[in-house]
XYZ file of C-alpha atoms in Angstrom:
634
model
C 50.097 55.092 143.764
C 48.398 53.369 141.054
C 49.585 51.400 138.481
C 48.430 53.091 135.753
C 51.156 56.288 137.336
C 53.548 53.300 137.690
C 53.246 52.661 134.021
C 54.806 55.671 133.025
C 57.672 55.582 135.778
C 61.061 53.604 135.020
C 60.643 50.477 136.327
C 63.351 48.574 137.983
C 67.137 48.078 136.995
C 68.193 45.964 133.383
C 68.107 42.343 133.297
C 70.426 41.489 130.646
C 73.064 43.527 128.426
C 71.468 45.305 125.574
C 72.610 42.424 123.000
C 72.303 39.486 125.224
C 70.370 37.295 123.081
C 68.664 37.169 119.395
C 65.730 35.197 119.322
C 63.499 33.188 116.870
C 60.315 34.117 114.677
C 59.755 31.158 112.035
C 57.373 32.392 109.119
C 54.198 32.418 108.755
C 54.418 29.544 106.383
C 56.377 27.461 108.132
C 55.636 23.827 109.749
C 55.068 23.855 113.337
C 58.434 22.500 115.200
C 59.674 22.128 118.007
C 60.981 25.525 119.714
C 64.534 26.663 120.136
C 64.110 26.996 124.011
C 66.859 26.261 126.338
C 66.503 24.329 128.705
C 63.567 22.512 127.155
C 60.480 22.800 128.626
C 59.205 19.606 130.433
C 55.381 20.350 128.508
C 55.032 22.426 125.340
C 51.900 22.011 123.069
C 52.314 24.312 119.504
C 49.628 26.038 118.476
C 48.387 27.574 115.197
C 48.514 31.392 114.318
C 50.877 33.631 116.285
C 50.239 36.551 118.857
C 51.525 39.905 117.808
C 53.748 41.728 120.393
C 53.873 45.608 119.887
C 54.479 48.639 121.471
C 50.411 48.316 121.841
C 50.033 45.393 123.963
C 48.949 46.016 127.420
C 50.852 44.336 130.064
C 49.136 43.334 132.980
C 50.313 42.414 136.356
C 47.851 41.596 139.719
C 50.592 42.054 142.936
C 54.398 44.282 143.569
C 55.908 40.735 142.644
C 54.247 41.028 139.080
C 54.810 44.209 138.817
C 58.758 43.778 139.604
C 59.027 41.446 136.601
C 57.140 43.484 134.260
C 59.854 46.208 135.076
C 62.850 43.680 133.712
C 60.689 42.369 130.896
C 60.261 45.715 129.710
C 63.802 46.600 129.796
C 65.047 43.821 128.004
C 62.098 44.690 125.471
C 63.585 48.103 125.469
C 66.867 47.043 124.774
C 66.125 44.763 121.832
C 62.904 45.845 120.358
C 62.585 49.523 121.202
C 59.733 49.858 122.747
C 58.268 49.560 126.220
C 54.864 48.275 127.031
C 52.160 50.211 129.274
C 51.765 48.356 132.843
C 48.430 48.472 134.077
C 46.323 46.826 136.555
C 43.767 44.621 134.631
C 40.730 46.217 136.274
C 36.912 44.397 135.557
C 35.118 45.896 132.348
C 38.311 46.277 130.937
C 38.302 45.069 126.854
C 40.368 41.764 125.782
C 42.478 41.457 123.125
C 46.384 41.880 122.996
C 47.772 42.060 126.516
C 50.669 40.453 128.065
C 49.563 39.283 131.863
C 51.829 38.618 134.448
C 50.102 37.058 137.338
C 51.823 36.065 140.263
C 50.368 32.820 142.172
C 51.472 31.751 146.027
C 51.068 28.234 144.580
C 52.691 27.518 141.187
C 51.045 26.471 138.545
C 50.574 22.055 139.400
C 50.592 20.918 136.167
C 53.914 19.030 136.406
C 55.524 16.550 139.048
C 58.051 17.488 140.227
C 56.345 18.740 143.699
C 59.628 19.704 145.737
C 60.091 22.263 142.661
C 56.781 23.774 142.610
C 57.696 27.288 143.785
C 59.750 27.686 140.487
C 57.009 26.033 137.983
C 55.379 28.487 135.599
C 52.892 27.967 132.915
C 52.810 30.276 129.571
C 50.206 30.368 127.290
C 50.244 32.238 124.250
C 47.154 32.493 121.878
C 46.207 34.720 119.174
C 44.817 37.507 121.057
C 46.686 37.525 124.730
C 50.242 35.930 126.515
C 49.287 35.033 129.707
C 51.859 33.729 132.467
C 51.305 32.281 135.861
C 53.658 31.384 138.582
C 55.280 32.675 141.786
C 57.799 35.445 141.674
C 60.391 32.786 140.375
C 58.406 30.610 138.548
C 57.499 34.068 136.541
C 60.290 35.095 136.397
C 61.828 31.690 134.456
C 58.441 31.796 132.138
C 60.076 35.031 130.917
C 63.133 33.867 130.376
C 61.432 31.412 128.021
C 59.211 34.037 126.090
C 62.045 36.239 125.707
C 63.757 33.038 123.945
C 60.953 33.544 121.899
C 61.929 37.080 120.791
C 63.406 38.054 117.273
C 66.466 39.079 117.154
C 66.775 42.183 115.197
C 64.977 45.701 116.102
C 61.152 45.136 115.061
C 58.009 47.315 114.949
C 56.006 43.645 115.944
C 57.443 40.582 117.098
C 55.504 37.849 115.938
C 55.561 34.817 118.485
C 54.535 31.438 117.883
C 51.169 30.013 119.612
C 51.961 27.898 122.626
C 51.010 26.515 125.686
C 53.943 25.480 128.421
C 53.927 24.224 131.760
C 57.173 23.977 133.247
C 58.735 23.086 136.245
C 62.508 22.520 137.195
C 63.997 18.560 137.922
C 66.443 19.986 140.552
C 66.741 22.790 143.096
C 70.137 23.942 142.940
C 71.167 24.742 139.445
C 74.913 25.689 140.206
C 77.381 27.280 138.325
C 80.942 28.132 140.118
C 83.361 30.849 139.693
C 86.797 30.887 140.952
C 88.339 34.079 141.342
C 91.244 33.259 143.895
C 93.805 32.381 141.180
C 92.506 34.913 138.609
C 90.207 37.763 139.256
C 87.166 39.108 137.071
C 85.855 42.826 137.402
C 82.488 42.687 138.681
C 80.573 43.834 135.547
C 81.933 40.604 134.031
C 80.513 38.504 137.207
C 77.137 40.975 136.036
C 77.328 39.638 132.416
C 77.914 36.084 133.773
C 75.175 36.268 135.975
C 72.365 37.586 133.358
C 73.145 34.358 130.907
C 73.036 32.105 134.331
C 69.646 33.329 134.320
C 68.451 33.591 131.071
C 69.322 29.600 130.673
C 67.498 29.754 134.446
C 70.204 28.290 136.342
C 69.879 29.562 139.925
C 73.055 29.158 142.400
C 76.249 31.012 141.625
C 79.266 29.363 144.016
C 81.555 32.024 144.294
C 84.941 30.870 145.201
C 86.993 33.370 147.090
C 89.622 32.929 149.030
C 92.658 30.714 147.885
C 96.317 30.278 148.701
C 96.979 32.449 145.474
C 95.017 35.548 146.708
C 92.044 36.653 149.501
C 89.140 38.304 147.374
C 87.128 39.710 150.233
C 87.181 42.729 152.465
C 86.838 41.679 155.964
C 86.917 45.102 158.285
C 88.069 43.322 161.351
C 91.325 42.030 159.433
C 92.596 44.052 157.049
C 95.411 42.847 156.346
C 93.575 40.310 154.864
C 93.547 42.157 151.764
C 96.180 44.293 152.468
C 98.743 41.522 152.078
C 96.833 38.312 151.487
C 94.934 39.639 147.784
C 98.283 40.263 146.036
C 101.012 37.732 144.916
C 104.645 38.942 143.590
C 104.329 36.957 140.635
C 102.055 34.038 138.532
C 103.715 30.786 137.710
C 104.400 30.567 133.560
C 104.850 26.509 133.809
C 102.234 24.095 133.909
C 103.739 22.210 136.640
C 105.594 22.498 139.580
C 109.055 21.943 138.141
C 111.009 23.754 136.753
C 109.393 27.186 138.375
C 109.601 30.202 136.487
C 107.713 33.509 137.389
C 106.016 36.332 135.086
C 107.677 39.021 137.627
C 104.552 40.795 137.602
C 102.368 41.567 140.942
C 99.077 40.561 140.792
C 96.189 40.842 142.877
C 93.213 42.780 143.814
C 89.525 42.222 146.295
C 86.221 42.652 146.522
C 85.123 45.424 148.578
C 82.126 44.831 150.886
C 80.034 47.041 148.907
C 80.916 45.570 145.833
C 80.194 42.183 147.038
C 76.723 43.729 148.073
C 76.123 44.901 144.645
C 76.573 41.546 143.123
C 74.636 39.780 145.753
C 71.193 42.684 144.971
C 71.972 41.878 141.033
C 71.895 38.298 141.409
C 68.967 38.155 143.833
C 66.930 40.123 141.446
C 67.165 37.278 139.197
C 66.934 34.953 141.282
C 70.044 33.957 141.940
C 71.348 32.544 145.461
C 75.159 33.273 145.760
C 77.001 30.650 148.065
C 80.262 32.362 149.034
C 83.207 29.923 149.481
C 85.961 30.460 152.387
C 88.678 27.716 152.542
C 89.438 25.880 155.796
C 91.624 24.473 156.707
C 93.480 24.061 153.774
C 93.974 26.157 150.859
C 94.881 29.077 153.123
C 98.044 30.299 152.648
C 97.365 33.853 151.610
C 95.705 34.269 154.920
C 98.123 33.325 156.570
C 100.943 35.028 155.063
C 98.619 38.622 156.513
C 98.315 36.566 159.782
C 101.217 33.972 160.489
C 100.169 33.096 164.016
C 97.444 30.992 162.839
C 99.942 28.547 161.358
C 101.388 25.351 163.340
C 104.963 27.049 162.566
C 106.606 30.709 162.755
C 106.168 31.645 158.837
C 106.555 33.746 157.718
C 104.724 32.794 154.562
C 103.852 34.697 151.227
C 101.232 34.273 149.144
C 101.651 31.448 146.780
C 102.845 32.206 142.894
C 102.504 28.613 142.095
C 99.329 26.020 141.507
C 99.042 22.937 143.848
C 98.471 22.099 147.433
C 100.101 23.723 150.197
C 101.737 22.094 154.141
C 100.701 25.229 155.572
C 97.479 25.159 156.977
C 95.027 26.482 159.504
C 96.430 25.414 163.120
C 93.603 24.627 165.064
C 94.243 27.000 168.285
C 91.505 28.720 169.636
C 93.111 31.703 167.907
C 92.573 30.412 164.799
C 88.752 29.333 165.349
C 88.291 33.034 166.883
C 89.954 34.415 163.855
C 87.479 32.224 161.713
C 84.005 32.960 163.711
C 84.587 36.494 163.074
C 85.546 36.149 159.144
C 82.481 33.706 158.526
C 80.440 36.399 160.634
C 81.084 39.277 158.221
C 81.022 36.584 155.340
C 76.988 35.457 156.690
C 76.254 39.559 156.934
C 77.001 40.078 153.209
C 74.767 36.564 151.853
C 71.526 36.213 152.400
C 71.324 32.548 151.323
C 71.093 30.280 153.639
C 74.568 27.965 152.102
C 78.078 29.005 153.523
C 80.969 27.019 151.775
C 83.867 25.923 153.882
C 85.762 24.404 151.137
C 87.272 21.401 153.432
C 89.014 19.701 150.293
C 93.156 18.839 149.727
C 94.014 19.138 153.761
C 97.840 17.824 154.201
C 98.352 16.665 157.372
C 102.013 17.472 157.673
C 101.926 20.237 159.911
C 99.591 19.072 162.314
C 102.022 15.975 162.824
C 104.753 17.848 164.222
C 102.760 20.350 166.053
C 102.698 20.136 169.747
C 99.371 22.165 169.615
C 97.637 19.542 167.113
C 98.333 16.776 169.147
C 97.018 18.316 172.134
C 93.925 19.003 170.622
C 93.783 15.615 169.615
C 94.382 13.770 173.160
C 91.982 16.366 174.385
C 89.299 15.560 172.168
C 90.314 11.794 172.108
C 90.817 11.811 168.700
C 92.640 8.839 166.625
C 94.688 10.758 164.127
C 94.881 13.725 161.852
C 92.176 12.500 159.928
C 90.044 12.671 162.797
C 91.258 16.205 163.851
C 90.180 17.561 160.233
C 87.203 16.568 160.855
C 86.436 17.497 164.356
C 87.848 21.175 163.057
C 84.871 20.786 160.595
C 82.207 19.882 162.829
C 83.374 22.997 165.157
C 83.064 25.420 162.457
C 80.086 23.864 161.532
C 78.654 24.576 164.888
C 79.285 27.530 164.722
C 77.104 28.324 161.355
C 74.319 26.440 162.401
C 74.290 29.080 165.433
C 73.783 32.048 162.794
C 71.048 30.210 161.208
C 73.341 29.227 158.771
C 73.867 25.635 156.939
C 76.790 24.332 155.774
C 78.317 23.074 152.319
C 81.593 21.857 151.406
C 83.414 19.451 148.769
C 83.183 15.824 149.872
C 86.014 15.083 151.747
C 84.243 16.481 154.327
C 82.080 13.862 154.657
C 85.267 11.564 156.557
C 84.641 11.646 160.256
C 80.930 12.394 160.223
C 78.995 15.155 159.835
C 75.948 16.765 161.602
C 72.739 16.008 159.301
C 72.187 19.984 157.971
C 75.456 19.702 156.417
C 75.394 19.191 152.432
C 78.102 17.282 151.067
C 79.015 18.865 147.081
C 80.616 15.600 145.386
C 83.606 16.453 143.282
C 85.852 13.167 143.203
C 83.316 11.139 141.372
C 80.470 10.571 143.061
C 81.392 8.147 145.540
C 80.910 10.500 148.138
C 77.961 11.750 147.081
C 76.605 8.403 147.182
C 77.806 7.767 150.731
C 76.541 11.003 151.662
C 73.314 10.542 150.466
C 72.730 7.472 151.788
C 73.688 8.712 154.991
C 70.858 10.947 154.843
C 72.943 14.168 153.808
C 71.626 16.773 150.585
C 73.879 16.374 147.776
C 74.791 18.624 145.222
C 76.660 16.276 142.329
C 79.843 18.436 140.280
C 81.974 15.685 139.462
C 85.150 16.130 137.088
C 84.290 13.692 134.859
C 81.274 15.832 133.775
C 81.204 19.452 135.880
C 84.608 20.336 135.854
C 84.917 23.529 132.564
C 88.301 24.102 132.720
C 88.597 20.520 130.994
C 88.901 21.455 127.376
C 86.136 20.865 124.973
C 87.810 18.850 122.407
C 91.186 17.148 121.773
C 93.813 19.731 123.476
C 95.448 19.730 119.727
C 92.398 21.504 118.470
C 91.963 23.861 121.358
C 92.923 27.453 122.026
C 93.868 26.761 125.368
C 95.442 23.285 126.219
C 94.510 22.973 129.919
C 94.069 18.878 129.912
C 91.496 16.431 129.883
C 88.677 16.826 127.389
C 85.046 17.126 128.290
C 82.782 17.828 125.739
C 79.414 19.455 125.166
C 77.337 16.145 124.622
C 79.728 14.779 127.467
C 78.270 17.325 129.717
C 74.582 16.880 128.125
C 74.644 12.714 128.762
C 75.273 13.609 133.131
C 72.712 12.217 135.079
C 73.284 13.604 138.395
C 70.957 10.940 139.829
C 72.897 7.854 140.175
C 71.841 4.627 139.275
C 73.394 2.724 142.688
C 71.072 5.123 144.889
C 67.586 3.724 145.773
C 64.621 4.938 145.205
C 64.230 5.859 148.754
C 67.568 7.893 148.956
C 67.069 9.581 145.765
C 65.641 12.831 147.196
C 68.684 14.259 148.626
C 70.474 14.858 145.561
C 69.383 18.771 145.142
C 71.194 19.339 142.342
C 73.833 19.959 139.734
C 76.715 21.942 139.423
C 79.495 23.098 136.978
C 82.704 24.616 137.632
C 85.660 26.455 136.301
C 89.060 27.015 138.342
C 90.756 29.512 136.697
C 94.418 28.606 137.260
C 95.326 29.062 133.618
C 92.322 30.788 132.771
C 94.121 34.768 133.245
C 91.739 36.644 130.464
C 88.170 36.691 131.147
C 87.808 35.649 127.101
C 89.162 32.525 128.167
C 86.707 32.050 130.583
C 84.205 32.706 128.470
C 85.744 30.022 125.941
C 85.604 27.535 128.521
C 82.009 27.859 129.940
C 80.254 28.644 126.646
C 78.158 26.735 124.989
C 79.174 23.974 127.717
C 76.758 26.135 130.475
C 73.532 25.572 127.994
C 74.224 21.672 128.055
C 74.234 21.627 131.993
C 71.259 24.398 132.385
C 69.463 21.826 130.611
C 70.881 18.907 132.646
C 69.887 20.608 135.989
C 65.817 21.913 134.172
C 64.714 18.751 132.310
C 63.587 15.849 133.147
C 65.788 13.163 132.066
C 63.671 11.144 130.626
C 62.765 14.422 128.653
C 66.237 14.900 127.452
C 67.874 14.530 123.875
C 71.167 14.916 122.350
C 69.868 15.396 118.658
C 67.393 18.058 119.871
C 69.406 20.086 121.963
C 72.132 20.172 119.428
C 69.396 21.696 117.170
C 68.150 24.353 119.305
C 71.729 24.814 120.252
C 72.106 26.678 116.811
C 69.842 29.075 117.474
C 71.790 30.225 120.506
C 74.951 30.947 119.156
C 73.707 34.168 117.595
C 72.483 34.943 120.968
C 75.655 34.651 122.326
C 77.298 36.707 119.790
C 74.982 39.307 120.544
C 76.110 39.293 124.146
C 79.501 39.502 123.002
C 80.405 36.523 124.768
C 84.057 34.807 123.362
C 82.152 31.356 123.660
C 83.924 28.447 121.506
C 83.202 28.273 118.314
C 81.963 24.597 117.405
C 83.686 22.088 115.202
C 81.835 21.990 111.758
C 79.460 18.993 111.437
C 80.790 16.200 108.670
C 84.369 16.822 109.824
C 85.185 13.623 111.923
C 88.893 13.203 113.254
C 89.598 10.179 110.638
C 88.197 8.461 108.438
C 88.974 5.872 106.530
C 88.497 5.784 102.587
C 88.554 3.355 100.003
C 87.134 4.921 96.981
C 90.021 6.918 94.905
C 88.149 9.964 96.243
C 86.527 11.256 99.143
C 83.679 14.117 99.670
C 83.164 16.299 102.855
C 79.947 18.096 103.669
C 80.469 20.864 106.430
C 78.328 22.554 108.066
C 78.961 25.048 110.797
C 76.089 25.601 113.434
C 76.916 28.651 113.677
C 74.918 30.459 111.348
C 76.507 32.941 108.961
C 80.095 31.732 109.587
C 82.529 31.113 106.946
C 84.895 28.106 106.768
C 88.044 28.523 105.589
C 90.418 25.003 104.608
C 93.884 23.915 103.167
C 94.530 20.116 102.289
C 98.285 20.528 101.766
C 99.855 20.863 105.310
C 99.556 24.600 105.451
C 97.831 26.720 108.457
C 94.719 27.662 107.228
C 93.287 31.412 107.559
C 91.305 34.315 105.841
C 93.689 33.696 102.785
C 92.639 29.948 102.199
C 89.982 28.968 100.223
C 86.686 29.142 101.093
C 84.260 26.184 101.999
C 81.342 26.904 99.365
C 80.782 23.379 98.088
C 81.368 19.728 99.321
C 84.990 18.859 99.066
C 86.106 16.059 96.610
C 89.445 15.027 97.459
C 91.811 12.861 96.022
C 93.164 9.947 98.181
C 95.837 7.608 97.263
C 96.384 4.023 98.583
C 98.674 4.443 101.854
C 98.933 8.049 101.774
C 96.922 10.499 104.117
C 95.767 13.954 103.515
C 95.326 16.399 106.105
C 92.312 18.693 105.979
C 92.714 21.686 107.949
C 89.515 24.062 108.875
C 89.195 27.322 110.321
C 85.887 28.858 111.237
C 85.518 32.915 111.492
C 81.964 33.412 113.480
C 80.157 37.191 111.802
C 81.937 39.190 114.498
C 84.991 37.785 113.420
C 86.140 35.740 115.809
C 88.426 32.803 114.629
C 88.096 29.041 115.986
C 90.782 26.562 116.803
C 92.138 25.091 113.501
C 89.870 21.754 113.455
C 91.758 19.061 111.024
C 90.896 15.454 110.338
C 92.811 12.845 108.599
C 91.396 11.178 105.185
C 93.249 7.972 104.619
C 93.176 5.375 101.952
C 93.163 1.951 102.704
C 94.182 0.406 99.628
C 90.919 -2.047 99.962
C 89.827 -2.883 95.926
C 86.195 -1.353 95.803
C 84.089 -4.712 93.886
């Protein structure tokens, strides 16, 4: 079949929603600047003039791998422009002039160096009269991601794109971004939608968390009762903490069939996305074993939890238990691909194992010390077991205690001690500590938050990480693959909340796992930041709506008056503010103009700010105290 029949089939399956982003064109008259591309390109060089993209252009493609990623660039051009371009093979005699190429190259472009990264480099260059982009399938792929950055963001006949040549390459290999749906469950068109902006801010590595003590989110054939009784709970905690308990009285629950699970694994490969499925062992396993109580140190029987926290009961390790497991993690490896299984391995009591008569057998068998010990030879067993199916493993650091075998990866939550230790022990590393990785921190004080869920980590928080640190040698260095975020979902029941949590917060990290640090700046990202909210308006996403610039949380004045300048980033927004105690909303007056307010010595005034995005979204109230500090002005 040629390409030039291809051209008129329907190629391939969409890429993104049909709103997923609005993009960029800067006038003709403007100033060259820097673009709004995120994460920032390690090499851009602006040009003069601008190519014109119509339903005209020719888009050209050399190989099936080209021709894959034409079929999602069209879509999304589809989508968002209306139009679709003709796919051709460029063929010798054929006339120049306005054509897209997308040429696929076994080695990327090597015009960066970062050489362990290579396969997913790309180089983009636009001129007048042609686009053309080079890279492997991935690498392609990603240089689309940053043309279609480049897009406008309304329906247009043309879109006019800035002059530009790029060559890019990623600092890291795994660009992570976790998802746990053991506590709280999303529908799989939301993991869809949550996948397409993982790619379009070319993060690559989606850690799916699925099994809990709260609820098992997988079908496994051979045990059905896995999901027959282990994915539902009788109830969800209301309280924040262990005591006093109270329950909704509502069921919840719910699983993943296998063919579902196949259907997000296809979608996320096709943008290429690796999904790591995570299993807990030993711990965290209660809802398996209230479906299978025999794999417990004690008689049960045991429900599946309705509360938050860390659980006694725990994997025995009998060889029922470790036959129970091999076949589980076998189905698991049929379903993924990637090469990563997750074993979880974190928050293990010990308790049980203590009094069982089982446990302690196992351990003067083996000639093992103490529990400590015992966890970790029940790692190493499983992990045995993996490495037979070709397999490698990954789990949170604690399994790192007792030794691992040297294809494990150790994923460094509690700080990054342990990926330190890990690393220097001549483990891979993936870095998600809390202080930096962990969303379902709030993004401000919890006073100004929809959602008080503790601890605070902000945006430029997130944007300072430097998953590289500075105690690791040079020579040591390499092992730490990557970066990733996370979000526990707990107290995160809606999917809007989830969305609150991880957006814009995802941008900052996609650009912490892309760029180079030493290509990385605060003051820049914030401003191409604002030219992403509309795109995630357009994708309908309930991201957080940002504090207003000039509003700090005090400040101290000595003048008889004070002015405020706000500005929101988000463009199009109104502000809405009271400055006598009252809860501002639609009714309050409107920010046009800087405020001048009137401050008197020892008194404060409180100014209160609400932000309403154009969809009409409301923020948290934002307020900040003006005092006066009775200080004589000379």
């Amino acid at each position: 079949m040629s390409y030039q029949v291809l051209a008129v089939l329907t190629l391939c399956s969409s890429i993104f929603c049909a709103n997923s982003f609005a993009g960029q064109v800067e006038k003709q008259t403007e100033k060259p600047v820097e673009l709004a591309i995120i994460p920032k390109p390690v090499n851009q060089q602006l040009g003069q003039g601008r190519f014109n993209l119509s339903g005209k252009t020719r888009l050209f493609v050399n190989d099936a791998a080209a021709l894959s990623n034409a079929g999602l660039l069209n879509d999304r051009l589809e989508q968002t422009l209306g139009f679709r371009l003709a796919v051709l093979q460029r063929l010798p005699g054929m006339s120049d002039g306005n054509y897209l190429l997308l040429k696929t190259e076994s080695d990327a472009p090597n015009k960066v160096d970062h050489k362990q990264n290579q396969d997913e480099s790309y180089a983009l260059n636009i001129n007048p009269h042609s686009i053309e982009l080079k890279g492997t399938a991935a690498g392609q792929f990603y240089g689309m991601q940053t043309l279609l950055q480049m897009m406008p963001a309304k329906t247009s006949p043309v879109a006019h794109l800035r002059t530009v040549s790029i060559a890019d390459t990623p600092r890291f290999s795994w660009r992570g971004m976790h998802l746990d749906v053991g506590r709280h469950m999303v529908s799989v068109e939301f993991i869809k939608k949550f996948l397409d902006q993982m790619a379009f801010y070319k993060m690559n590595t989606f850690h799916w968390h699925l099994t809990e003590d709260q609820g098992w989110r997988i079908e496994i054939k051979a045990y059905p009762k896995l999901t027959e009784v282990g994915a539902w709970r009788k109830e969800t905690t209301l309280a924040r903490h262990v005591e006093p308990y109270i329950g909704d009285g509502k069921p919840y629950g719910g699983f993943y069939t296998q063919e579902q699970i196949k259907e997000v694994v296809a979608y996320a490969s096709a943008r290429h996305i690796t999904v790591v499925p995570e299993i807990e062992l030993p711990g965290h396993a209660q809802a398996a074993l209230a479906a299978y109580p025999e794999l417990a140190c004690t008689p049960g029987p045991f429900e599946v939890a309705t509360n938050w926290g860390i659980f006694e009961d725990i994997f025995c390790p009998s060889e029922a238990t470790f036959h129970f497991l091999e076949n589980v993690l076998t189905e698991v490896m049929a379903l993924f691909p990637g090469q990563y299984l997750h074993i979880g391995g974190d928050e293990v009591p010990k308790a049980r194992w203590k009094k069982s008569a089982l446990a302690q057998e196992v351990m003067r068998r083996e000639g093992l010390k103490n529990e400590e010990e015992l966890q970790s030879w029940f790692i190493r067993r499983i992990e045995k077991f993996i490495n037979s199916k070709g397999k490698r493993l990954i789990g949170w650091d604690e399994i790192l205690e007792g030794g691992l075998a040297p294809g494990a990866t150790v994923m460094s939550w509690r700080g990054e001690d342990g990926g330190i230790a890990a690393a220097r022990q001549g483990h891979d590393v993936i870095m998600s500590p809390t202080s930096h990785c962990y969303f379902d921190a709030g993004q401000g004080p919890k006073e100004q938050e929809s959602w008080e869920l503790g601890g605070e980590l902000t945006i430029e928080k997130v944007y300072g990480y430097n998953p590289v640190p500075a105690l690791l040698n040079s020579e040591v260095q390499h092992h730490i693959k990557g970066v990733q975020a996370n979000i526990w979902t707990e107290y995160l029941s809606k999917p809007e909340m989830i969305e609150y949590m991880v957006y814009p917060r995802l941008l900052a990290m996609a650009e912490v796992a892309w760029t180079a640090q030493q290509g990385k700046d605060y003051a820049s990202f914030e401003k191409r930041l604002e030219a992403h909210y509309p795109r995630l308006q357009k994708a309908r996403l309930a991201y957080r709506i940002p504090r207003p610039t000039g509003l700090p949380a005090q400040v101290h004045a000595t003048d008889k008056t004070h002015t405020l300048t706000l500005h929101s980033p988000v463009a199009s927004s109104k502000m809405y503010y009271t400055v006598d105690g009252t809860v501002p909303d639609t009714s309050s007056a409107r920010y046009i103009h800087p405020l001048v307010l009137a401050v008197k010595p020892g008194q404060d005034s409180l100014v209160q700010v609400l932000t309403v995005s154009p969809e009409g979204r409301h923020s948290a109230i934002q307020r900040s105290v003006i005092s006066n500090t009775g200080a004589v002005q000379k």
